[in-house]
Short mmCIF file of C-alpha atoms and ligand atoms in Angstrom, two decimals:
data_model
loop_
_atom_site.label_atom_id
_atom_site.label_comp_id
_atom_site.label_asym_id
_atom_site.label_seq_id
_atom_site.Cartn_x
_atom_site.Cartn_y
_atom_site.Cartn_z
CA MET A 1 -9.51 -1.64 31.51
CA THR A 2 -9.35 1.71 29.74
CA LYS A 3 -11.72 2.66 26.91
CA GLU A 4 -8.93 2.20 24.35
CA GLN A 5 -8.10 -1.25 25.72
CA ARG A 6 -11.73 -2.33 25.53
CA ALA A 7 -11.92 -1.02 21.94
CA LEU A 8 -8.72 -2.87 21.02
CA MET A 9 -10.02 -6.09 22.55
CA LYS A 10 -13.32 -5.76 20.71
CA ALA A 11 -11.54 -5.22 17.38
CA ILE A 12 -9.42 -8.32 17.87
CA VAL A 13 -12.28 -10.54 19.03
CA ASP A 14 -14.47 -9.41 16.13
CA ALA A 15 -11.67 -10.22 13.68
CA TYR A 16 -11.07 -13.55 15.38
CA ASN A 17 -14.73 -14.52 15.12
CA ARG A 18 -15.26 -13.06 11.65
CA HIS A 19 -12.58 -15.30 10.18
CA GLN A 20 -13.66 -18.85 10.98
CA ILE A 21 -12.65 -22.08 9.25
CA PRO A 22 -15.28 -22.71 6.55
CA GLN A 23 -17.92 -25.17 7.72
CA ASP A 24 -17.55 -27.29 4.56
CA VAL A 25 -14.01 -28.25 5.62
CA ALA A 26 -15.20 -29.24 9.09
CA LYS A 27 -18.13 -31.15 7.58
CA LYS A 28 -15.90 -33.04 5.15
CA LEU A 29 -13.97 -34.38 8.13
CA LEU A 30 -17.02 -36.48 8.96
CA GLN A 31 -17.94 -37.59 5.48
CA GLU A 32 -14.94 -38.66 3.44
CA GLN A 33 -13.60 -42.19 3.82
CA TYR A 34 -10.59 -43.03 5.96
CA SER A 35 -7.75 -43.81 3.55
CA ALA A 36 -4.38 -42.30 4.53
CA GLU A 37 -4.44 -40.48 1.19
CA GLU A 38 -7.92 -39.06 1.78
CA ASN A 39 -6.97 -38.05 5.31
CA PHE A 40 -3.90 -36.21 4.07
CA LEU A 41 -5.96 -34.34 1.49
CA LEU A 42 -8.44 -33.30 4.19
CA LEU A 43 -5.67 -32.11 6.51
CA THR A 44 -4.15 -30.20 3.58
CA GLU A 45 -7.47 -28.50 2.98
CA MET A 46 -7.80 -27.79 6.71
CA ALA A 47 -4.29 -26.38 7.02
CA THR A 48 -4.74 -24.25 3.90
CA SER A 49 -8.01 -22.78 5.11
CA GLN A 50 -6.50 -22.20 8.58
CA VAL A 51 -3.62 -20.25 7.03
CA GLN A 52 -6.05 -18.18 4.95
CA VAL A 53 -8.14 -17.45 8.05
CA LEU A 54 -4.99 -16.50 10.00
CA VAL A 55 -3.80 -14.10 7.31
CA GLU A 56 -7.18 -12.35 7.32
CA PHE A 57 -7.22 -12.23 11.14
CA THR A 58 -3.68 -10.81 11.22
CA LYS A 59 -4.53 -8.04 8.77
CA ASN A 60 -7.27 -6.94 11.20
CA ILE A 61 -4.98 -6.66 14.22
CA PRO A 62 -4.91 -2.89 14.92
CA GLY A 63 -1.53 -1.52 13.90
CA PHE A 64 -0.36 -4.57 11.96
CA LEU A 65 -0.82 -3.03 8.53
CA SER A 66 1.13 0.06 9.55
CA LEU A 67 4.22 -2.10 10.21
CA ASP A 68 6.97 -2.30 7.58
CA ARG A 69 5.68 -4.51 4.72
CA GLU A 70 8.55 -6.98 4.86
CA ASP A 71 8.15 -7.24 8.63
CA GLN A 72 4.48 -8.10 8.12
CA ILE A 73 5.56 -11.01 5.91
CA ALA A 74 8.27 -12.06 8.36
CA LEU A 75 5.76 -12.10 11.23
CA LEU A 76 3.22 -14.11 9.21
CA LYS A 77 5.76 -16.66 8.04
CA GLY A 78 7.30 -16.97 11.48
CA SER A 79 4.06 -17.33 13.42
CA THR A 80 1.71 -19.31 11.18
CA VAL A 81 2.58 -22.74 12.53
CA GLU A 82 2.19 -21.64 16.15
CA ALA A 83 -0.99 -19.65 15.50
CA MET A 84 -2.40 -22.63 13.57
CA PHE A 85 -1.73 -25.05 16.45
CA LEU A 86 -3.13 -22.57 18.93
CA ARG A 87 -6.26 -22.14 16.88
CA SER A 88 -6.77 -25.82 16.21
CA ALA A 89 -6.22 -26.52 19.91
CA GLN A 90 -8.98 -24.05 20.68
CA VAL A 91 -11.23 -25.46 17.96
CA PHE A 92 -10.41 -28.96 19.18
CA SER A 93 -11.12 -28.30 22.83
CA ARG A 94 -14.16 -26.10 22.45
CA LYS A 95 -15.91 -25.30 19.17
CA MET A 96 -16.06 -28.70 17.54
CA PRO A 97 -19.00 -30.88 18.57
CA ASN A 98 -17.66 -34.01 20.24
CA GLY A 99 -18.07 -36.27 17.24
CA HIS A 100 -15.84 -34.07 15.11
CA THR A 101 -13.01 -34.07 17.64
CA VAL A 102 -12.83 -37.86 17.73
CA VAL A 103 -13.00 -38.05 13.94
CA LEU A 104 -10.38 -35.32 13.48
CA GLU A 105 -8.08 -37.03 15.96
CA GLU A 106 -8.60 -40.31 14.09
CA ARG A 107 -7.78 -38.69 10.74
CA ILE A 108 -4.72 -36.95 12.09
CA ARG A 109 -3.45 -40.22 13.53
CA LYS A 110 -3.94 -41.92 10.17
CA SER A 111 -2.52 -39.30 7.82
CA GLY A 112 1.14 -40.25 7.79
CA ILE A 113 2.15 -37.90 10.62
CA PRO A 114 5.03 -39.58 12.50
CA ASP A 115 3.87 -41.02 15.83
CA GLU A 116 6.51 -39.16 17.89
CA PHE A 117 4.72 -35.99 16.83
CA MET A 118 1.27 -37.12 17.91
CA THR A 119 1.92 -37.20 21.66
CA PRO A 120 3.26 -33.64 22.02
CA MET A 121 0.49 -32.34 19.76
CA PHE A 122 -2.37 -33.96 21.65
CA ASN A 123 -0.75 -33.11 24.99
CA PHE A 124 -0.76 -29.50 23.87
CA TYR A 125 -4.43 -29.72 22.87
CA LYS A 126 -5.24 -31.12 26.31
CA SER A 127 -3.23 -28.43 28.13
CA ILE A 128 -5.05 -25.72 26.17
CA GLY A 129 -8.41 -27.34 26.85
CA GLU A 130 -7.71 -27.41 30.60
CA LEU A 131 -7.25 -23.62 30.64
CA HIS A 132 -10.87 -23.03 29.60
CA MET A 133 -9.90 -19.78 27.91
CA VAL A 134 -12.70 -17.37 27.05
CA GLN A 135 -12.77 -16.35 23.40
CA GLU A 136 -11.33 -12.89 24.19
CA GLU A 137 -8.28 -14.58 25.73
CA GLN A 138 -7.95 -16.92 22.74
CA ALA A 139 -8.11 -14.07 20.25
CA ILE A 140 -5.60 -11.87 22.12
CA LEU A 141 -3.24 -14.76 22.82
CA THR A 142 -3.26 -15.55 19.08
CA ALA A 143 -2.49 -11.89 18.29
CA ILE A 144 0.37 -11.97 20.83
CA THR A 145 1.78 -15.09 19.14
CA ILE A 146 1.70 -13.35 15.76
CA LEU A 147 3.28 -10.13 17.07
CA MET A 148 6.42 -11.87 18.36
CA PRO A 149 9.32 -9.40 17.83
CA ASP A 150 12.04 -12.08 17.74
CA ARG A 151 10.82 -13.87 14.63
CA PRO A 152 13.53 -14.37 11.95
CA TYR A 153 14.14 -11.44 9.56
CA VAL A 154 12.08 -8.88 11.53
CA LYS A 155 13.88 -5.55 11.07
CA ASP A 156 11.95 -3.07 13.23
CA HIS A 157 11.88 -5.02 16.54
CA GLN A 158 10.73 -1.97 18.47
CA ALA A 159 7.57 -1.42 16.43
CA VAL A 160 6.48 -5.07 16.86
CA GLU A 161 7.40 -5.02 20.56
CA ARG A 162 5.23 -1.93 21.10
CA LEU A 163 2.21 -3.62 19.48
CA GLN A 164 2.75 -6.84 21.38
CA GLU A 165 3.16 -5.00 24.66
CA THR A 166 -0.24 -3.33 24.17
CA MET A 167 -1.80 -6.76 23.68
CA LEU A 168 0.00 -8.20 26.71
CA ASN A 169 -1.34 -5.39 28.89
CA VAL A 170 -4.89 -6.09 27.74
CA LEU A 171 -4.48 -9.84 28.26
CA ARG A 172 -3.06 -9.38 31.75
CA LYS A 173 -6.09 -7.29 32.82
CA LEU A 174 -8.49 -9.66 31.08
CA CYS A 175 -7.07 -12.68 32.92
CA VAL A 176 -7.53 -10.97 36.29
CA LEU A 177 -11.13 -10.14 35.35
CA GLN A 178 -11.99 -13.56 33.94
CA HIS A 179 -10.08 -15.75 36.42
CA PRO A 180 -9.92 -13.72 39.66
CA GLN A 181 -9.37 -16.82 41.77
CA GLU A 182 -6.32 -17.96 39.76
CA GLN A 183 -3.36 -15.68 40.53
CA GLN A 184 -0.99 -17.18 37.96
CA TYR A 185 -3.49 -17.67 35.14
CA PHE A 186 -1.83 -15.01 32.95
CA ALA A 187 1.59 -16.63 33.49
CA ARG A 188 0.15 -20.04 32.61
CA LEU A 189 -1.26 -18.66 29.36
CA LEU A 190 2.13 -17.27 28.36
CA GLY A 191 3.70 -20.58 29.31
CA ARG A 192 1.65 -22.18 26.53
CA LEU A 193 3.46 -19.99 24.00
CA THR A 194 6.70 -21.66 25.01
CA GLU A 195 5.13 -25.10 24.51
CA LEU A 196 3.98 -23.88 21.06
CA ARG A 197 7.55 -23.26 19.98
CA THR A 198 8.50 -26.88 20.54
CA LEU A 199 5.51 -27.94 18.43
CA SER A 200 6.67 -25.83 15.48
CA HIS A 201 9.94 -27.74 15.59
CA TYR A 202 8.00 -31.02 15.29
CA HIS A 203 5.93 -29.49 12.54
CA ALA A 204 9.00 -28.95 10.36
CA GLU A 205 9.80 -32.65 10.72
CA MET A 206 6.21 -33.52 9.88
CA LEU A 207 6.42 -31.57 6.64
CA THR A 208 9.71 -33.25 5.75
CA SER A 209 8.31 -36.72 6.37
CA TRP A 210 5.28 -35.96 4.22
CA LYS A 211 7.57 -34.55 1.55
CA MET A 212 9.68 -37.70 1.63
CA ASN A 213 6.56 -39.75 0.95
CA ASP A 214 5.93 -37.56 -2.06
CA HIS A 215 2.87 -35.80 -0.61
CA LYS A 216 1.77 -32.62 -2.38
CA PHE A 217 1.11 -29.36 -0.49
CA THR A 218 -0.96 -26.42 -1.77
CA PRO A 219 0.86 -23.36 -3.21
CA LEU A 220 -0.12 -21.27 -0.17
CA LEU A 221 1.40 -23.77 2.27
CA CYS A 222 4.55 -24.06 0.11
CA GLU A 223 4.89 -20.29 0.13
CA ILE A 224 4.23 -19.70 3.83
CA TRP A 225 6.58 -22.52 4.93
CA ASP A 226 9.20 -22.19 2.16
CA VAL A 227 8.59 -25.72 0.91
CA GLN A 228 9.51 -26.20 -2.75
C1 LIG B 301 -4.56 -29.87 13.10
C2 LIG B 301 -3.23 -29.46 12.45
C3 LIG B 301 -2.79 -28.13 13.01
C4 LIG B 301 -2.16 -30.54 12.58
C5 LIG B 301 -2.80 -31.67 11.79
C6 LIG B 301 -3.52 -30.97 10.66
C7 LIG B 301 -3.26 -29.51 10.96
C8 LIG B 301 -4.20 -28.54 10.30
C9 LIG B 301 -1.81 -29.26 10.60
O1 LIG B 301 -1.55 -29.79 9.31
C10 LIG B 301 -0.52 -29.23 8.60
O2 LIG B 301 0.28 -28.45 9.08
C11 LIG B 301 -0.47 -29.63 7.20
C12 LIG B 301 0.53 -29.13 6.35
C13 LIG B 301 0.57 -29.51 5.02
C14 LIG B 301 -0.40 -30.37 4.54
O3 LIG B 301 -0.39 -30.72 3.21
C15 LIG B 301 -1.41 -30.88 5.39
C16 LIG B 301 -1.45 -30.50 6.71
C17 LIG B 301 -1.05 -30.01 11.66
#
């Protein structure tokens, strides 16, 4: 890896680690009681803090702030769901002490999310867990997800493509270094991004079903996902 690539990777990993989900949200998962209403409120708090953390992380991706302003918004709005699932999959499969994972899974299952959404979501978490990504890979893969040139309403495709390509080159080298025995590891990582897209489709349905049951979202979530 060249000096620049190592510097880029360090900048992204530092940003990824600097912006963590506040501990109080994670702690609350263990404390509050188990009513569907309480669970929904906790997931709302979790989603809101995840979006805040993602916005801060994105602003620290080298080159992002020099993109066209409207394209920055388009990328954030288009990638938040996928980046959120990717991050929670990583949190789920690694960071969280075992107790939390079981509790979080329990709360998610009992928060009014339609069952047909549960299976794909937890399958995704498992498939991410099985990859045993190092944190550098997680951080760069998240940046790659955010810098997707084909998001709706992106005007300057080229500029986003150039940034994403730089990240892809770093990730490819990193995968060879970190998983020398697995030839296709890099390809498998990118394959997860395809799986993520199907999840964001389910997510839209999840929001609708919550909306139908008169659940309230926070202003930030309404804004980022165009929910009125
Ligand atoms: C772990 C998850 C990624 C999975 C279950 C909780 C999440 C944080 C996310 O929740 C929301 O999107 C969400 C959206 C609006 C709302 O009011 C509550 C949660 C979906």
